[in-house]
Amino acid sequence: MIYRREEERDHAEVCRVVERAFENAEHRDGTEHELVARLRKSGAFVPELSLVAEEEGRIVGHIMFTRIGLGEAPALALAPLSVLPEFQRRGVGSRLMAEGHRIAKELGYEFSVVLGSENYYPRAGYRPASEFAIKAPFDVPEANFMALPLREGLPAPKAAVEYAEEFFA
Ligand SMILES: CC(C)(COP(=O)(O)OP(=O)(O)OC[C@H]1O[C@@H](n2cnc3c(N)ncnc32)[C@H](O)[C@@H]1OP(=O)(O)O)[C@@H](O)C(=O)NCCC(=O)NCCS
């Protein structure tokens, strides 16, 4: 399995991977692939942080992190994360997150936030965002809104997340 940056030539294949990954997902709205397309055109897009997992020339997973407002802290939102159903539970999602966090740290980002399963994301180190005084800009169960500090010893941001407007389009 190769983990690499998404290139323009990958866009159509990534679109299909995202669509298929979410087909049987617990929480979905069926337009996650459109969100990816919107975010690529957004000012919040970070090209180094749209990554694919590729096996024998075939894209089997994708992850995207985009910039968010979070007080003074340079920060990102992880969304969405997609692995083809037949490649799930092999560690692809975990590797995509680890690779993304590594690059994000190199780029100087301090926090990543995610809205998702409280059973999945803590495996990658995410903890309830409330522990860092990070608030969601909408009503969400506390356990599902999580944050990961990308360095040790960072002060709690004590701020609400401002997502790119493309999330709400
Ligand atoms: C969530 C997802 C990205 C995980 O990718 P993956 O490559 O299967 O994950 P990993 O192999 O790294 O980890 C698998 C483990 O996480 C668990 N897991 C996977 N999805 C989970 C979920 N939604 N909730 C809780 N646990 C989950 C599995 O049970 C598995 O644990 P086990 O092998 O000990 O039973 C993938 O299942 C997926 O694309 N799902 C559909 C889209 C989606 O819901 N994306 C997340 C929201 S943005």
PDB file of C-alpha atoms and ligand atoms in Angstrom:
ATOM      1  CA  MET A   1       0.000   0.000   0.000  1.00  0.00           C
ATOM      2  CA  ILE A   2       1.307   3.441  -0.972  1.00  0.00           C
ATOM      3  CA  TYR A   3       0.212   6.570   0.900  1.00  0.00           C
ATOM      4  CA  ARG A   4       0.685   9.717  -1.158  1.00  0.00           C
ATOM      5  CA  ARG A   5      -0.654  13.163  -1.937  1.00  0.00           C
ATOM      6  CA  GLU A   6      -3.733  13.277  -4.166  1.00  0.00           C
ATOM      7  CA  GLU A   7      -3.018  14.611  -7.671  1.00  0.00           C
ATOM      8  CA  GLU A   8      -5.447  16.221 -10.090  1.00  0.00           C
ATOM      9  CA  ARG A   9      -5.557  13.045 -12.182  1.00  0.00           C
ATOM     10  CA  ASP A  10      -6.951  11.212  -9.109  1.00  0.00           C
ATOM     11  CA  HIS A  11     -10.037  13.392  -8.672  1.00  0.00           C
ATOM     12  CA  ALA A  12     -12.550  11.191 -10.507  1.00  0.00           C
ATOM     13  CA  GLU A  13     -11.327   8.005  -8.844  1.00  0.00           C
ATOM     14  CA  VAL A  14     -11.314   9.638  -5.386  1.00  0.00           C
ATOM     15  CA  CYS A  15     -14.891  10.770  -5.993  1.00  0.00           C
ATOM     16  CA  ARG A  16     -15.936   7.138  -6.576  1.00  0.00           C
ATOM     17  CA  VAL A  17     -13.994   5.911  -3.529  1.00  0.00           C
ATOM     18  CA  VAL A  18     -15.697   8.475  -1.267  1.00  0.00           C
ATOM     19  CA  GLU A  19     -19.122   7.660  -2.686  1.00  0.00           C
ATOM     20  CA  ARG A  20     -18.659   3.915  -2.223  1.00  0.00           C
ATOM     21  CA  ALA A  21     -17.094   4.196   1.237  1.00  0.00           C
ATOM     22  CA  PHE A  22     -20.113   6.066   2.553  1.00  0.00           C
ATOM     23  CA  GLU A  23     -22.705   3.832   0.858  1.00  0.00           C
ATOM     24  CA  ASN A  24     -23.171   1.741   4.009  1.00  0.00           C
ATOM     25  CA  ALA A  25     -21.839   4.201   6.573  1.00  0.00           C
ATOM     26  CA  GLU A  26     -23.748   4.700   9.809  1.00  0.00           C
ATOM     27  CA  HIS A  27     -23.752   8.495   9.455  1.00  0.00           C
ATOM     28  CA  ARG A  28     -23.969   9.728   5.889  1.00  0.00           C
ATOM     29  CA  ASP A  29     -25.845  12.137   3.715  1.00  0.00           C
ATOM     30  CA  GLY A  30     -24.828  10.666   0.366  1.00  0.00           C
ATOM     31  CA  THR A  31     -23.082  13.870  -0.727  1.00  0.00           C
ATOM     32  CA  GLU A  32     -19.697  13.376   0.912  1.00  0.00           C
ATOM     33  CA  HIS A  33     -18.020  13.161  -2.522  1.00  0.00           C
ATOM     34  CA  GLU A  34     -19.479  16.578  -3.371  1.00  0.00           C
ATOM     35  CA  LEU A  35     -18.062  17.969  -0.147  1.00  0.00           C
ATOM     36  CA  VAL A  36     -14.603  16.787  -1.232  1.00  0.00           C
ATOM     37  CA  ALA A  37     -15.013  18.547  -4.596  1.00  0.00           C
ATOM     38  CA  ARG A  38     -16.171  21.771  -2.905  1.00  0.00           C
ATOM     39  CA  LEU A  39     -13.355  21.726  -0.359  1.00  0.00           C
ATOM     40  CA  ARG A  40     -10.710  21.330  -3.086  1.00  0.00           C
ATOM     41  CA  LYS A  41     -11.831  24.690  -4.473  1.00  0.00           C
ATOM     42  CA  SER A  42     -12.009  26.323  -1.042  1.00  0.00           C
ATOM     43  CA  GLY A  43      -9.533  28.765   0.462  1.00  0.00           C
ATOM     44  CA  ALA A  44      -9.335  26.277   3.345  1.00  0.00           C
ATOM     45  CA  PHE A  45      -7.877  23.563   1.090  1.00  0.00           C
ATOM     46  CA  VAL A  46      -4.392  22.298   1.922  1.00  0.00           C
ATOM     47  CA  PRO A  47      -3.079  20.335  -1.090  1.00  0.00           C
ATOM     48  CA  GLU A  48      -0.464  18.525   1.038  1.00  0.00           C
ATOM     49  CA  LEU A  49      -3.277  17.168   3.204  1.00  0.00           C
ATOM     50  CA  SER A  50      -5.508  15.510   0.648  1.00  0.00           C
ATOM     51  CA  LEU A  51      -4.029  12.018   0.651  1.00  0.00           C
ATOM     52  CA  VAL A  52      -4.779   8.715  -1.023  1.00  0.00           C
ATOM     53  CA  ALA A  53      -4.007   5.097  -0.226  1.00  0.00           C
ATOM     54  CA  GLU A  54      -3.136   3.218  -3.397  1.00  0.00           C
ATOM     55  CA  GLU A  55      -2.738  -0.492  -3.975  1.00  0.00           C
ATOM     56  CA  GLU A  56      -1.450  -1.770  -7.307  1.00  0.00           C
ATOM     57  CA  GLY A  57      -2.422   1.459  -9.043  1.00  0.00           C
ATOM     58  CA  ARG A  58      -5.927   1.498  -7.559  1.00  0.00           C
ATOM     59  CA  ILE A  59      -7.046   4.128  -5.051  1.00  0.00           C
ATOM     60  CA  VAL A  60      -8.683   2.408  -2.076  1.00  0.00           C
ATOM     61  CA  GLY A  61      -8.796   5.202   0.502  1.00  0.00           C
ATOM     62  CA  HIS A  62      -8.753   8.985   0.855  1.00  0.00           C
ATOM     63  CA  ILE A  63      -8.437  11.537   3.642  1.00  0.00           C
ATOM     64  CA  MET A  64      -8.745  15.306   3.663  1.00  0.00           C
ATOM     65  CA  PHE A  65      -7.830  17.917   6.261  1.00  0.00           C
ATOM     66  CA  THR A  66      -8.844  21.542   5.680  1.00  0.00           C
ATOM     67  CA  ARG A  67      -8.020  24.721   7.555  1.00  0.00           C
ATOM     68  CA  ILE A  68     -10.388  25.945  10.261  1.00  0.00           C
ATOM     69  CA  GLY A  69     -10.503  28.982  12.476  1.00  0.00           C
ATOM     70  CA  LEU A  70      -9.664  28.147  16.101  1.00  0.00           C
ATOM     71  CA  GLY A  71      -8.777  31.299  18.005  1.00  0.00           C
ATOM     72  CA  GLU A  72      -5.043  31.890  17.545  1.00  0.00           C
ATOM     73  CA  ALA A  73      -4.156  28.247  16.910  1.00  0.00           C
ATOM     74  CA  PRO A  74      -3.314  27.042  13.378  1.00  0.00           C
ATOM     75  CA  ALA A  75      -5.776  24.178  13.067  1.00  0.00           C
ATOM     76  CA  LEU A  76      -7.439  21.703  10.744  1.00  0.00           C
ATOM     77  CA  ALA A  77     -10.605  19.663  10.425  1.00  0.00           C
ATOM     78  CA  LEU A  78     -10.312  16.034   9.373  1.00  0.00           C
ATOM     79  CA  ALA A  79     -13.168  15.344   6.937  1.00  0.00           C
ATOM     80  CA  PRO A  80     -14.005  13.190   5.246  1.00  0.00           C
ATOM     81  CA  LEU A  81     -12.166   9.879   5.697  1.00  0.00           C
ATOM     82  CA  SER A  82     -13.092   7.135   3.255  1.00  0.00           C
ATOM     83  CA  VAL A  83     -11.961   3.556   2.693  1.00  0.00           C
ATOM     84  CA  LEU A  84     -13.509   1.256   0.055  1.00  0.00           C
ATOM     85  CA  PRO A  85     -15.739  -1.315   1.828  1.00  0.00           C
ATOM     86  CA  GLU A  86     -13.629  -4.277   0.656  1.00  0.00           C
ATOM     87  CA  PHE A  87     -10.463  -2.632   2.080  1.00  0.00           C
ATOM     88  CA  GLN A  88     -11.893  -1.653   5.477  1.00  0.00           C
ATOM     89  CA  ARG A  89     -10.548  -3.059   8.759  1.00  0.00           C
ATOM     90  CA  ARG A  90      -7.039  -3.486   7.407  1.00  0.00           C
ATOM     91  CA  GLY A  91      -5.589  -0.379   8.967  1.00  0.00           C
ATOM     92  CA  VAL A  92      -5.892   1.836   5.863  1.00  0.00           C
ATOM     93  CA  GLY A  93      -7.941   4.499   7.680  1.00  0.00           C
ATOM     94  CA  SER A  94      -5.502   4.494  10.591  1.00  0.00           C
ATOM     95  CA  ARG A  95      -2.492   4.844   8.278  1.00  0.00           C
ATOM     96  CA  LEU A  96      -4.123   7.700   6.350  1.00  0.00           C
ATOM     97  CA  MET A  97      -4.737   9.529   9.636  1.00  0.00           C
ATOM     98  CA  ALA A  98      -1.196   8.906  10.888  1.00  0.00           C
ATOM     99  CA  GLU A  99       0.293  10.162   7.613  1.00  0.00           C
ATOM    100  CA  GLY A 100      -1.976  13.230   7.669  1.00  0.00           C
ATOM    101  CA  HIS A 101      -1.064  14.051  11.260  1.00  0.00           C
ATOM    102  CA  ARG A 102       2.644  13.711  10.474  1.00  0.00           C
ATOM    103  CA  ILE A 103       2.425  16.128   7.537  1.00  0.00           C
ATOM    104  CA  ALA A 104       0.140  18.527   9.441  1.00  0.00           C
ATOM    105  CA  LYS A 105       2.676  18.691  12.244  1.00  0.00           C
ATOM    106  CA  GLU A 106       5.481  19.384   9.748  1.00  0.00           C
ATOM    107  CA  LEU A 107       3.412  22.211   8.270  1.00  0.00           C
ATOM    108  CA  GLY A 108       3.068  23.762  11.725  1.00  0.00           C
ATOM    109  CA  TYR A 109      -0.561  22.970  12.507  1.00  0.00           C
ATOM    110  CA  GLU A 110      -1.316  22.580  16.205  1.00  0.00           C
ATOM    111  CA  PHE A 111      -4.734  20.927  16.377  1.00  0.00           C
ATOM    112  CA  SER A 112      -6.905  18.649  14.277  1.00  0.00           C
ATOM    113  CA  VAL A 113     -10.604  18.330  15.051  1.00  0.00           C
ATOM    114  CA  VAL A 114     -13.035  15.697  13.879  1.00  0.00           C
ATOM    115  CA  LEU A 115     -16.755  15.044  14.118  1.00  0.00           C
ATOM    116  CA  GLY A 116     -17.344  11.315  14.163  1.00  0.00           C
ATOM    117  CA  SER A 117     -17.417   8.029  16.032  1.00  0.00           C
ATOM    118  CA  GLU A 118     -16.191   8.135  19.621  1.00  0.00           C
ATOM    119  CA  ASN A 119     -15.191   4.489  19.128  1.00  0.00           C
ATOM    120  CA  TYR A 120     -12.976   5.054  16.106  1.00  0.00           C
ATOM    121  CA  TYR A 121     -11.073   8.346  16.326  1.00  0.00           C
ATOM    122  CA  PRO A 122      -9.676   7.878  19.865  1.00  0.00           C
ATOM    123  CA  ARG A 123      -7.576   5.060  18.332  1.00  0.00           C
ATOM    124  CA  ALA A 124      -5.695   7.833  16.525  1.00  0.00           C
ATOM    125  CA  GLY A 125      -5.338   9.896  19.696  1.00  0.00           C
ATOM    126  CA  TYR A 126      -8.427  12.106  19.445  1.00  0.00           C
ATOM    127  CA  ARG A 127     -10.075  13.103  22.721  1.00  0.00           C
ATOM    128  CA  PRO A 128     -13.270  15.026  23.414  1.00  0.00           C
ATOM    129  CA  ALA A 129     -12.684  18.580  22.170  1.00  0.00           C
ATOM    130  CA  SER A 130     -14.152  19.880  25.436  1.00  0.00           C
ATOM    131  CA  GLU A 131     -10.915  18.747  27.147  1.00  0.00           C
ATOM    132  CA  PHE A 132      -9.130  21.495  25.190  1.00  0.00           C
ATOM    133  CA  ALA A 133     -11.934  24.046  25.627  1.00  0.00           C
ATOM    134  CA  ILE A 134     -12.687  23.686  21.908  1.00  0.00           C
ATOM    135  CA  LYS A 135     -16.343  24.237  21.053  1.00  0.00           C
ATOM    136  CA  ALA A 136     -18.328  23.072  18.040  1.00  0.00           C
ATOM    137  CA  PRO A 137     -20.212  25.744  16.081  1.00  0.00           C
ATOM    138  CA  PHE A 138     -23.352  23.544  16.161  1.00  0.00           C
ATOM    139  CA  ASP A 139     -25.104  21.225  18.602  1.00  0.00           C
ATOM    140  CA  VAL A 140     -23.396  17.864  18.738  1.00  0.00           C
ATOM    141  CA  PRO A 141     -23.019  15.201  21.427  1.00  0.00           C
ATOM    142  CA  GLU A 142     -19.850  16.008  23.362  1.00  0.00           C
ATOM    143  CA  ALA A 143     -18.284  12.582  22.740  1.00  0.00           C
ATOM    144  CA  ASN A 144     -18.522  12.928  18.944  1.00  0.00           C
ATOM    145  CA  PHE A 145     -16.658  16.196  18.625  1.00  0.00           C
ATOM    146  CA  MET A 146     -12.983  15.445  19.164  1.00  0.00           C
ATOM    147  CA  ALA A 147      -9.596  17.084  18.918  1.00  0.00           C
ATOM    148  CA  LEU A 148      -5.987  15.987  18.652  1.00  0.00           C
ATOM    149  CA  PRO A 149      -3.094  18.239  19.690  1.00  0.00           C
ATOM    150  CA  LEU A 150      -0.273  17.791  17.170  1.00  0.00           C
ATOM    151  CA  ARG A 151       2.432  18.860  19.620  1.00  0.00           C
ATOM    152  CA  GLU A 152       2.996  18.406  23.331  1.00  0.00           C
ATOM    153  CA  GLY A 153       2.344  21.166  25.820  1.00  0.00           C
ATOM    154  CA  LEU A 154       0.066  23.347  23.693  1.00  0.00           C
ATOM    155  CA  PRO A 155      -2.264  25.694  25.584  1.00  0.00           C
ATOM    156  CA  ALA A 156      -5.979  24.913  25.264  1.00  0.00           C
ATOM    157  CA  PRO A 157      -7.321  27.065  22.398  1.00  0.00           C
ATOM    158  CA  LYS A 158     -10.478  28.029  24.364  1.00  0.00           C
ATOM    159  CA  ALA A 159     -12.275  28.847  21.123  1.00  0.00           C
ATOM    160  CA  ALA A 160     -15.089  27.743  18.867  1.00  0.00           C
ATOM    161  CA  VAL A 161     -14.280  26.088  15.547  1.00  0.00           C
ATOM    162  CA  GLU A 162     -15.026  28.088  12.414  1.00  0.00           C
ATOM    163  CA  TYR A 163     -15.424  25.710   9.494  1.00  0.00           C
ATOM    164  CA  ALA A 164     -14.989  26.688   5.868  1.00  0.00           C
ATOM    165  CA  GLU A 165     -18.331  27.788   4.440  1.00  0.00           C
ATOM    166  CA  GLU A 166     -18.087  24.943   1.899  1.00  0.00           C
ATOM    167  CA  PHE A 167     -19.021  22.526   4.710  1.00  0.00           C
ATOM    168  CA  PHE A 168     -22.469  24.055   4.854  1.00  0.00           C
ATOM    169  CA  ALA A 169     -23.114  24.595   1.127  1.00  0.00           C
TER     170      ALA A 169
HETATM  171  C1  LIG B   1     -14.347   4.676   9.149  1.00  0.00           C
HETATM  172  C2  LIG B   1     -13.369   4.108   8.119  1.00  0.00           C
HETATM  173  C3  LIG B   1     -12.673   5.264   7.428  1.00  0.00           C
HETATM  174  C4  LIG B   1     -12.360   3.235   8.854  1.00  0.00           C
HETATM  175  O1  LIG B   1     -11.370   2.821   7.943  1.00  0.00           O
HETATM  176  P1  LIG B   1     -10.641   1.405   8.118  1.00  0.00           P
HETATM  177  O2  LIG B   1      -9.519   1.373   7.166  1.00  0.00           O
HETATM  178  O3  LIG B   1     -11.661   0.348   8.030  1.00  0.00           O
HETATM  179  O4  LIG B   1     -10.148   1.536   9.616  1.00  0.00           O
HETATM  180  P2  LIG B   1      -8.949   0.760  10.308  1.00  0.00           P
HETATM  181  O5  LIG B   1      -8.678  -0.522   9.595  1.00  0.00           O
HETATM  182  O6  LIG B   1      -7.850   1.719  10.498  1.00  0.00           O
HETATM  183  O7  LIG B   1      -9.596   0.465  11.728  1.00  0.00           O
HETATM  184  C5  LIG B   1     -10.595  -0.484  11.763  1.00  0.00           C
HETATM  185  C6  LIG B   1     -11.153  -0.584  13.129  1.00  0.00           C
HETATM  186  O8  LIG B   1     -11.983   0.536  13.397  1.00  0.00           O
HETATM  187  C7  LIG B   1     -13.292   0.108  13.680  1.00  0.00           C
HETATM  188  N1  LIG B   1     -14.207   0.978  12.979  1.00  0.00           N
HETATM  189  C8  LIG B   1     -14.259   1.210  11.671  1.00  0.00           C
HETATM  190  N2  LIG B   1     -15.254   2.086  11.408  1.00  0.00           N
HETATM  191  C9  LIG B   1     -15.816   2.393  12.595  1.00  0.00           C
HETATM  192  C10 LIG B   1     -16.892   3.223  12.981  1.00  0.00           C
HETATM  193  N3  LIG B   1     -17.607   3.957  12.106  1.00  0.00           N
HETATM  194  N4  LIG B   1     -17.195   3.281  14.289  1.00  0.00           N
HETATM  195  C11 LIG B   1     -16.483   2.571  15.179  1.00  0.00           C
HETATM  196  N5  LIG B   1     -15.470   1.763  14.885  1.00  0.00           N
HETATM  197  C12 LIG B   1     -15.144   1.679  13.594  1.00  0.00           C
HETATM  198  C13 LIG B   1     -13.432  -1.283  13.174  1.00  0.00           C
HETATM  199  O9  LIG B   1     -14.305  -2.006  13.986  1.00  0.00           O
HETATM  200  C14 LIG B   1     -12.027  -1.816  13.249  1.00  0.00           C
HETATM  201  O10 LIG B   1     -11.767  -2.355  14.502  1.00  0.00           O
HETATM  202  P3  LIG B   1     -11.437  -3.908  14.677  1.00  0.00           P
HETATM  203  O11 LIG B   1     -10.663  -4.310  13.466  1.00  0.00           O
HETATM  204  O12 LIG B   1     -10.686  -3.948  15.957  1.00  0.00           O
HETATM  205  O13 LIG B   1     -12.777  -4.514  14.749  1.00  0.00           O
HETATM  206  C15 LIG B   1     -14.064   3.229   7.073  1.00  0.00           C
HETATM  207  O14 LIG B   1     -14.775   2.230   7.749  1.00  0.00           O
HETATM  208  C16 LIG B   1     -15.023   3.974   6.171  1.00  0.00           C
HETATM  209  O15 LIG B   1     -14.643   4.463   5.112  1.00  0.00           O
HETATM  210  N6  LIG B   1     -16.302   4.027   6.563  1.00  0.00           N
HETATM  211  C17 LIG B   1     -17.322   4.668   5.794  1.00  0.00           C
HETATM  212  C18 LIG B   1     -17.138   6.162   5.754  1.00  0.00           C
HETATM  213  C19 LIG B   1     -17.115   6.762   7.135  1.00  0.00           C
HETATM  214  O16 LIG B   1     -17.974   6.491   7.974  1.00  0.00           O
HETATM  215  N7  LIG B   1     -16.100   7.628   7.369  1.00  0.00           N
HETATM  216  C20 LIG B   1     -15.890   8.239   8.655  1.00  0.00           C
HETATM  217  C21 LIG B   1     -16.664   9.487   8.839  1.00  0.00           C
HETATM  218  S1  LIG B   1     -15.851  10.928   8.156  1.00  0.00           S
END
